[in-house]
């Protein structure tokens, strides 16, 4: 099968289009014929070796953790899915190796969700990692009706979904973003605030009593977060492990097919909007990584593998 691979940690020069064996499909697994994958910052962070202290890798690595496609085969005793089912998954595994930037990927059935009619493969591939992270952050913070919640990076892949889910839960959400994204946040019921110079003061203006909870989805904002958190407030970060030294929680997303199915149902019902920035071909992963690194994408970056 065609797959994007790298043979060692490094930069984009390590990426090659190669021919790899179609993965086996073991007990409890489904093999997905990939139609779409999506890019997350973690893909290029893993490639650079940035997660080596946390996760083992077996080379060559096929990068990519988000997938949508069609079940091509099911393993022994895997009654949950049938050949031909449309599915999506956050396909992270214990060992970094057989990712989703390929024509086929095998994934544990527990991590896989059926894609409802009316949800495109582009959207289905864009939801898993960001959506499951958003849910986990909000649960960690126990966000509930009436909470004043600050979301740093509210217009990003995780932030846009977390903000919508928090608004739906009845929280009063303030979100930081570039001014170009402020209308987009206002439209989902979030009070937008520009990040950068003067952020602390702007946050005090919009929330003079402080925030009940702060979700750091970007890193590097710990001091400001602690300053604007009210006494006894809750703090969590997906991008800064030092949050734990200040009583906060460092959140790490886990694969979860059941919760992914709930998210996709919300999308199908029109209650959760997913934004796609643009799509790249599988052989253009380097361009897709560059767009992700630039931080200028407005929405998820999708990889088209097949139709
Ligand atoms: N721990 C976990 O489980 C986990 C899971 C998912 C992601 N992450 C990490 O979380 C981060 C965000 O992921 P993502 O997928 O949401 O990334 P993304 O889609 O690339 O979004 C990044 C966003 O950051 C915003 N931004 C840049 N500088 C900012 C600043 N100083 N203050 C506030 N916002 C700023 C940008 O907003 P504008 O476009 O409006 O400027 C952009 O929308 C990445 O570091 C990723 O690796 C961790």
Short mmCIF file of C-alpha atoms and ligand atoms in Angstrom, two decimals:
data_model
loop_
_atom_site.label_atom_id
_atom_site.label_comp_id
_atom_site.label_asym_id
_atom_site.label_seq_id
_atom_site.Cartn_x
_atom_site.Cartn_y
_atom_site.Cartn_z
CA UNK A 1 0.00 0.00 0.00
CA UNK A 2 1.05 3.62 -0.45
CA UNK A 3 2.11 5.22 2.82
CA UNK A 4 3.97 8.28 4.00
CA UNK A 5 6.84 7.18 6.24
CA UNK A 6 9.99 8.35 8.02
CA UNK A 7 12.94 6.15 9.00
CA UNK A 8 14.21 8.25 11.92
CA UNK A 9 13.25 11.33 13.91
CA UNK A 10 13.92 14.61 12.13
CA UNK A 11 12.31 17.30 10.04
CA UNK A 12 10.13 17.16 6.92
CA UNK A 13 13.10 15.99 4.79
CA UNK A 14 12.69 12.57 6.44
CA UNK A 15 9.22 12.07 4.93
CA UNK A 16 8.98 9.68 1.97
CA UNK A 17 6.16 8.13 0.00
CA UNK A 18 6.82 4.38 0.25
CA UNK A 19 5.27 1.00 -0.42
CA UNK A 20 4.39 -0.81 2.84
CA UNK A 21 2.61 -4.12 3.47
CA UNK A 22 -1.14 -3.84 4.08
CA UNK A 23 -1.48 -4.24 7.88
CA UNK A 24 -2.87 -7.47 9.32
CA UNK A 25 -6.15 -7.28 11.15
CA UNK A 26 -5.89 -8.93 14.57
CA UNK A 27 -8.45 -10.05 17.15
CA UNK A 28 -10.65 -7.13 18.18
CA UNK A 29 -9.38 -4.98 15.33
CA UNK A 30 -10.89 -3.52 12.20
CA UNK A 31 -8.88 -2.61 9.15
CA UNK A 32 -9.91 0.70 7.63
CA UNK A 33 -9.44 1.58 3.97
CA UNK A 34 -8.49 5.19 4.55
CA UNK A 35 -10.31 7.89 2.58
CA UNK A 36 -9.34 10.86 4.75
CA UNK A 37 -6.89 11.57 7.56
CA UNK A 38 -6.36 14.86 9.34
CA UNK A 39 -3.25 16.62 10.60
CA UNK A 40 -2.69 17.52 14.25
CA UNK A 41 0.30 19.40 15.67
CA UNK A 42 1.27 16.21 17.51
CA UNK A 43 2.06 14.52 14.15
CA UNK A 44 5.02 16.78 13.43
CA UNK A 45 5.96 16.96 17.12
CA UNK A 46 6.25 13.15 17.20
CA UNK A 47 8.28 13.19 13.96
CA UNK A 48 10.77 15.63 15.50
CA UNK A 49 11.31 13.21 18.41
CA UNK A 50 9.45 15.50 20.82
CA UNK A 51 7.47 12.64 22.38
CA UNK A 52 10.31 10.11 22.52
CA UNK A 53 10.49 10.31 26.31
CA UNK A 54 6.81 9.30 26.49
CA UNK A 55 6.28 6.83 23.66
CA UNK A 56 8.29 4.06 21.99
CA UNK A 57 8.52 4.15 18.21
CA UNK A 58 9.21 1.40 15.67
CA UNK A 59 10.66 2.65 12.38
CA UNK A 60 9.69 3.17 9.67
CA UNK A 61 6.90 5.22 11.20
CA UNK A 62 3.72 6.02 9.29
CA UNK A 63 2.58 9.27 10.94
CA UNK A 64 -1.04 10.34 11.53
CA UNK A 65 -3.54 9.56 14.29
CA UNK A 66 -6.91 10.70 12.84
CA UNK A 67 -8.75 8.66 10.23
CA UNK A 68 -12.04 8.28 8.37
CA UNK A 69 -12.79 5.57 5.84
CA UNK A 70 -14.50 2.26 5.21
CA UNK A 71 -14.06 -1.03 7.07
CA UNK A 72 -12.16 -3.33 4.73
CA UNK A 73 -11.78 -6.35 7.03
CA UNK A 74 -12.58 -7.31 10.62
CA UNK A 75 -10.40 -9.42 12.90
CA UNK A 76 -11.47 -12.61 14.70
CA UNK A 77 -14.28 -12.06 17.20
CA UNK A 78 -14.96 -8.45 16.24
CA UNK A 79 -18.74 -8.31 15.89
CA UNK A 80 -18.98 -4.53 16.37
CA UNK A 81 -18.29 -3.70 12.71
CA UNK A 82 -18.86 -5.18 9.28
CA UNK A 83 -17.03 -4.77 5.99
CA UNK A 84 -18.27 -1.66 4.23
CA UNK A 85 -19.17 0.32 7.38
CA UNK A 86 -18.22 4.00 7.25
CA UNK A 87 -16.07 4.70 10.32
CA UNK A 88 -13.70 7.16 11.98
CA UNK A 89 -11.14 6.81 14.77
CA UNK A 90 -8.53 8.47 16.89
CA UNK A 91 -6.03 5.74 16.00
CA UNK A 92 -3.18 6.41 18.41
CA UNK A 93 -1.48 3.22 19.52
CA UNK A 94 0.86 2.35 22.40
CA UNK A 95 3.81 2.24 20.00
CA UNK A 96 4.26 4.94 17.37
CA UNK A 97 4.46 3.07 14.06
CA UNK A 98 1.44 2.24 11.91
CA UNK A 99 -0.42 5.56 11.55
CA UNK A 100 -3.16 6.86 9.31
CA UNK A 101 -1.26 8.62 6.51
CA UNK A 102 -1.56 5.43 4.43
CA UNK A 103 -4.07 3.54 2.33
CA UNK A 104 -4.96 1.16 5.19
CA UNK A 105 -4.72 1.19 8.97
CA UNK A 106 -5.79 -1.42 11.55
CA UNK A 107 -7.38 -0.06 14.73
CA UNK A 108 -8.89 -1.65 17.88
CA UNK A 109 -12.68 -1.72 17.48
CA UNK A 110 -13.10 0.03 20.86
CA UNK A 111 -11.43 3.09 19.36
CA UNK A 112 -13.64 3.18 16.25
CA UNK A 113 -17.00 4.93 15.71
CA UNK A 114 -19.57 4.59 12.96
CA UNK A 115 -19.96 7.76 10.89
CA UNK A 116 -23.60 8.90 10.71
CA UNK A 117 -25.22 9.64 7.36
CA UNK A 118 -24.84 13.28 6.47
CA UNK A 119 -21.35 13.60 7.99
CA UNK A 120 -18.71 13.74 5.25
CA UNK A 121 -15.43 11.86 5.45
CA UNK A 122 -13.57 15.20 5.61
CA UNK A 123 -15.49 16.21 8.71
CA UNK A 124 -15.33 12.72 10.25
CA UNK A 125 -11.53 12.71 9.94
CA UNK A 126 -11.31 16.18 11.48
CA UNK A 127 -13.19 15.34 14.68
CA UNK A 128 -11.49 12.46 16.56
CA UNK A 129 -8.34 13.84 18.24
CA UNK A 130 -9.55 17.40 18.69
CA UNK A 131 -13.08 16.44 19.74
CA UNK A 132 -11.98 13.83 22.27
CA UNK A 133 -9.43 16.29 23.69
CA UNK A 134 -12.09 18.97 24.00
CA UNK A 135 -14.38 16.59 25.90
CA UNK A 136 -11.57 15.46 28.20
CA UNK A 137 -10.55 19.02 29.06
CA UNK A 138 -14.11 20.07 29.88
CA UNK A 139 -14.64 16.96 32.01
CA UNK A 140 -11.34 17.48 33.81
CA UNK A 141 -12.41 21.03 34.59
CA UNK A 142 -15.93 19.85 35.52
CA UNK A 143 -17.34 22.71 33.47
CA UNK A 144 -20.98 23.23 34.29
CA UNK A 145 -23.86 25.66 33.81
CA UNK A 146 -23.05 29.22 34.84
CA UNK A 147 -19.26 28.72 35.03
CA UNK A 148 -17.09 31.56 33.76
CA UNK A 149 -14.64 29.66 31.55
CA UNK A 150 -11.56 31.03 29.82
CA UNK A 151 -10.40 29.08 26.75
CA UNK A 152 -6.93 30.00 25.50
CA UNK A 153 -6.71 29.35 21.72
CA UNK A 154 -10.47 29.13 21.29
CA UNK A 155 -10.26 29.28 17.50
CA UNK A 156 -7.87 26.30 17.16
CA UNK A 157 -8.78 22.72 16.31
CA UNK A 158 -9.36 21.76 19.96
CA UNK A 159 -10.50 25.21 21.09
CA UNK A 160 -13.30 25.66 18.58
CA UNK A 161 -14.92 22.36 19.61
CA UNK A 162 -14.25 22.85 23.35
CA UNK A 163 -15.83 26.31 23.18
CA UNK A 164 -18.98 25.05 21.48
CA UNK A 165 -19.33 22.15 23.93
CA UNK A 166 -18.82 24.50 26.90
CA UNK A 167 -21.42 26.97 25.59
CA UNK A 168 -23.84 24.05 25.12
CA UNK A 169 -23.19 23.04 28.75
CA UNK A 170 -24.28 26.53 29.82
CA UNK A 171 -20.86 28.04 30.60
CA UNK A 172 -20.08 31.71 29.94
CA UNK A 173 -17.08 31.32 27.67
CA UNK A 174 -14.35 33.86 26.98
CA UNK A 175 -11.93 32.73 24.28
CA UNK A 176 -8.59 34.10 23.12
CA UNK A 177 -7.88 34.26 19.38
CA UNK A 178 -6.45 36.49 16.67
CA UNK A 179 -8.81 39.37 15.80
CA UNK A 180 -9.43 37.77 12.40
CA UNK A 181 -11.20 34.91 14.22
CA UNK A 182 -13.31 37.03 16.59
CA UNK A 183 -16.48 37.01 14.47
CA UNK A 184 -16.26 33.24 14.22
CA UNK A 185 -16.14 32.98 18.04
CA UNK A 186 -18.95 35.50 18.57
CA UNK A 187 -21.11 33.44 16.23
CA UNK A 188 -20.86 30.40 18.57
CA UNK A 189 -21.61 32.46 21.69
CA UNK A 190 -18.04 33.05 22.88
CA UNK A 191 -16.74 36.45 24.01
CA UNK A 192 -13.54 36.88 21.97
CA UNK A 193 -10.40 38.51 23.36
CA UNK A 194 -7.17 39.07 21.42
CA UNK A 195 -4.09 37.32 22.80
CA UNK A 196 -0.70 39.09 23.03
CA UNK A 197 0.42 42.30 24.76
CA UNK A 198 -2.17 43.51 27.29
CA UNK A 199 -4.06 40.19 27.50
CA UNK A 200 -4.12 40.19 31.33
CA UNK A 201 -5.84 43.58 31.43
CA UNK A 202 -8.33 42.68 28.71
CA UNK A 203 -9.28 39.51 30.60
CA UNK A 204 -9.75 41.46 33.83
CA UNK A 205 -12.04 43.85 31.93
CA UNK A 206 -14.31 41.06 30.65
CA UNK A 207 -14.22 39.00 33.88
CA UNK A 208 -13.55 41.35 36.82
CA UNK A 209 -14.43 38.59 39.36
CA UNK A 210 -12.06 36.12 37.75
CA UNK A 211 -12.72 32.81 36.01
CA UNK A 212 -14.09 29.63 37.59
CA UNK A 213 -12.04 27.55 35.18
CA UNK A 214 -9.27 28.04 32.62
CA UNK A 215 -8.51 25.72 29.71
CA UNK A 216 -5.00 26.28 28.35
CA UNK A 217 -4.99 24.90 24.81
CA UNK A 218 -1.79 26.62 23.63
CA UNK A 219 0.91 26.65 26.35
CA UNK A 220 2.97 29.56 27.63
CA UNK A 221 0.01 31.20 29.37
CA UNK A 222 0.36 29.84 32.90
CA UNK A 223 1.15 33.14 34.67
CA UNK A 224 -1.78 34.96 33.12
CA UNK A 225 -4.08 32.00 33.77
CA UNK A 226 -3.19 31.90 37.47
CA UNK A 227 -3.68 35.66 37.71
CA UNK A 228 -7.20 35.62 36.29
CA UNK A 229 -8.38 32.42 38.01
CA UNK A 230 -10.58 33.10 41.01
CA UNK A 231 -9.59 31.52 44.33
CA UNK A 232 -10.43 27.81 44.22
CA UNK A 233 -10.77 27.93 40.44
CA UNK A 234 -9.82 24.96 38.19
CA UNK A 235 -6.99 24.96 35.69
CA UNK A 236 -6.06 22.41 33.00
CA UNK A 237 -3.60 22.45 30.12
CA UNK A 238 -3.13 20.23 27.08
CA UNK A 239 0.14 21.92 26.13
CA UNK A 240 2.05 22.69 29.34
CA UNK A 241 2.97 19.90 31.79
CA UNK A 242 4.22 22.45 34.35
CA UNK A 243 0.57 23.23 35.06
CA UNK A 244 0.72 20.38 37.59
CA UNK A 245 3.23 22.32 39.72
CA UNK A 246 0.47 24.90 40.22
CA UNK A 247 -2.37 22.57 41.16
CA UNK A 248 -3.69 22.22 37.62
CA UNK A 249 -4.12 19.10 35.49
CA UNK A 250 -2.09 18.16 32.41
CA UNK A 251 -4.63 16.55 30.14
CA UNK A 252 -3.84 13.81 27.60
CA UNK A 253 -6.47 12.64 25.15
CA UNK A 254 -7.27 8.90 24.92
CA UNK A 255 -8.84 6.95 22.05
CA UNK A 256 -12.52 6.25 22.75
CA UNK A 257 -14.89 5.03 20.06
CA UNK A 258 -18.01 5.48 22.16
CA UNK A 259 -17.40 9.12 22.92
CA UNK A 260 -16.30 9.74 19.35
CA UNK A 261 -19.67 8.36 18.23
CA UNK A 262 -21.39 10.87 20.54
CA UNK A 263 -19.37 13.71 19.03
CA UNK A 264 -20.19 12.61 15.47
CA UNK A 265 -23.88 12.44 16.42
CA UNK A 266 -23.66 16.05 17.64
CA UNK A 267 -22.12 17.01 14.30
CA UNK A 268 -24.83 15.13 12.38
CA UNK A 269 -27.52 16.89 14.41
CA UNK A 270 -26.04 20.29 13.54
CA UNK A 271 -25.15 21.07 17.17
CA UNK A 272 -21.36 20.94 16.69
CA UNK A 273 -19.67 22.75 13.84
CA UNK A 274 -16.33 21.58 12.48
CA UNK A 275 -14.26 23.89 10.35
CA UNK A 276 -12.02 22.60 7.56
CA UNK A 277 -9.19 24.88 6.45
CA UNK A 278 -8.10 22.93 3.38
CA UNK A 279 -7.19 19.53 2.06
CA UNK A 280 -3.88 18.12 0.79
CA UNK A 281 -3.02 14.96 -1.14
CA UNK A 282 -1.18 12.18 0.72
CA UNK A 283 2.05 12.94 -1.16
CA UNK A 284 1.83 16.57 0.02
CA UNK A 285 2.14 15.90 3.77
CA UNK A 286 5.09 18.28 3.99
CA UNK A 287 2.86 21.11 2.75
CA UNK A 288 0.17 20.04 5.22
CA UNK A 289 2.70 20.00 8.09
CA UNK A 290 3.94 23.46 7.07
CA UNK A 291 0.38 24.79 7.14
CA UNK A 292 -0.18 23.24 10.59
CA UNK A 293 3.10 24.61 11.96
CA UNK A 294 2.38 28.10 10.62
CA UNK A 295 -0.52 28.42 13.08
CA UNK A 296 -2.41 30.37 10.42
CA UNK A 297 -4.85 27.63 9.43
CA UNK A 298 -8.45 28.50 10.19
CA UNK A 299 -9.80 25.04 10.85
CA UNK A 300 -8.55 21.51 10.42
CA UNK A 301 -6.15 20.38 7.72
CA UNK A 302 -7.39 17.26 5.96
CA UNK A 303 -5.42 14.67 3.95
CA UNK A 304 -7.23 13.11 1.01
CA UNK A 305 -6.05 9.52 0.58
CA UNK A 306 -8.83 8.07 -1.59
CA UNK A 307 -12.50 8.56 -2.43
N1 LIG B 1 -2.43 16.90 25.47
C1 LIG B 1 -3.24 16.52 24.49
O1 LIG B 1 -3.92 15.47 24.58
C2 LIG B 1 -3.37 17.38 23.25
C3 LIG B 1 -4.39 17.08 22.34
C4 LIG B 1 -4.54 17.92 21.23
C5 LIG B 1 -3.68 19.00 21.04
N2 LIG B 1 -2.68 19.21 21.92
C6 LIG B 1 -1.77 20.37 21.76
O2 LIG B 1 -2.58 21.53 21.94
C7 LIG B 1 -2.15 22.57 21.07
C8 LIG B 1 -3.32 23.05 20.20
O3 LIG B 1 -3.74 22.01 19.34
P1 LIG B 1 -4.76 22.33 18.15
O4 LIG B 1 -4.98 21.07 17.41
O5 LIG B 1 -5.94 23.07 18.68
O6 LIG B 1 -3.86 23.33 17.27
P2 LIG B 1 -4.26 24.29 16.06
O7 LIG B 1 -5.52 23.81 15.41
O8 LIG B 1 -3.04 24.45 15.25
O9 LIG B 1 -4.65 25.67 16.73
C9 LIG B 1 -3.71 26.45 17.36
C10 LIG B 1 -4.38 27.78 17.72
O10 LIG B 1 -3.53 28.47 18.63
C11 LIG B 1 -3.90 29.82 18.56
N3 LIG B 1 -2.81 30.59 19.17
C12 LIG B 1 -1.53 30.74 18.74
N4 LIG B 1 -0.83 31.46 19.63
C13 LIG B 1 -1.70 31.75 20.66
C14 LIG B 1 -1.58 32.44 21.89
N5 LIG B 1 -0.43 33.00 22.28
N6 LIG B 1 -2.67 32.53 22.68
C15 LIG B 1 -3.85 31.97 22.32
N7 LIG B 1 -4.02 31.29 21.17
C16 LIG B 1 -2.94 31.19 20.37
C17 LIG B 1 -4.18 30.10 17.11
O11 LIG B 1 -5.28 31.00 17.11
P3 LIG B 1 -5.49 32.12 15.94
O12 LIG B 1 -5.54 31.34 14.64
O13 LIG B 1 -6.80 32.75 16.30
O14 LIG B 1 -4.31 33.03 16.03
C18 LIG B 1 -4.59 28.71 16.57
O15 LIG B 1 -5.95 28.69 16.20
C19 LIG B 1 -0.96 22.00 20.28
O16 LIG B 1 0.21 22.35 20.97
C20 LIG B 1 -1.19 20.50 20.36
O17 LIG B 1 -0.01 19.75 20.19
C21 LIG B 1 -2.51 18.44 23.04
#
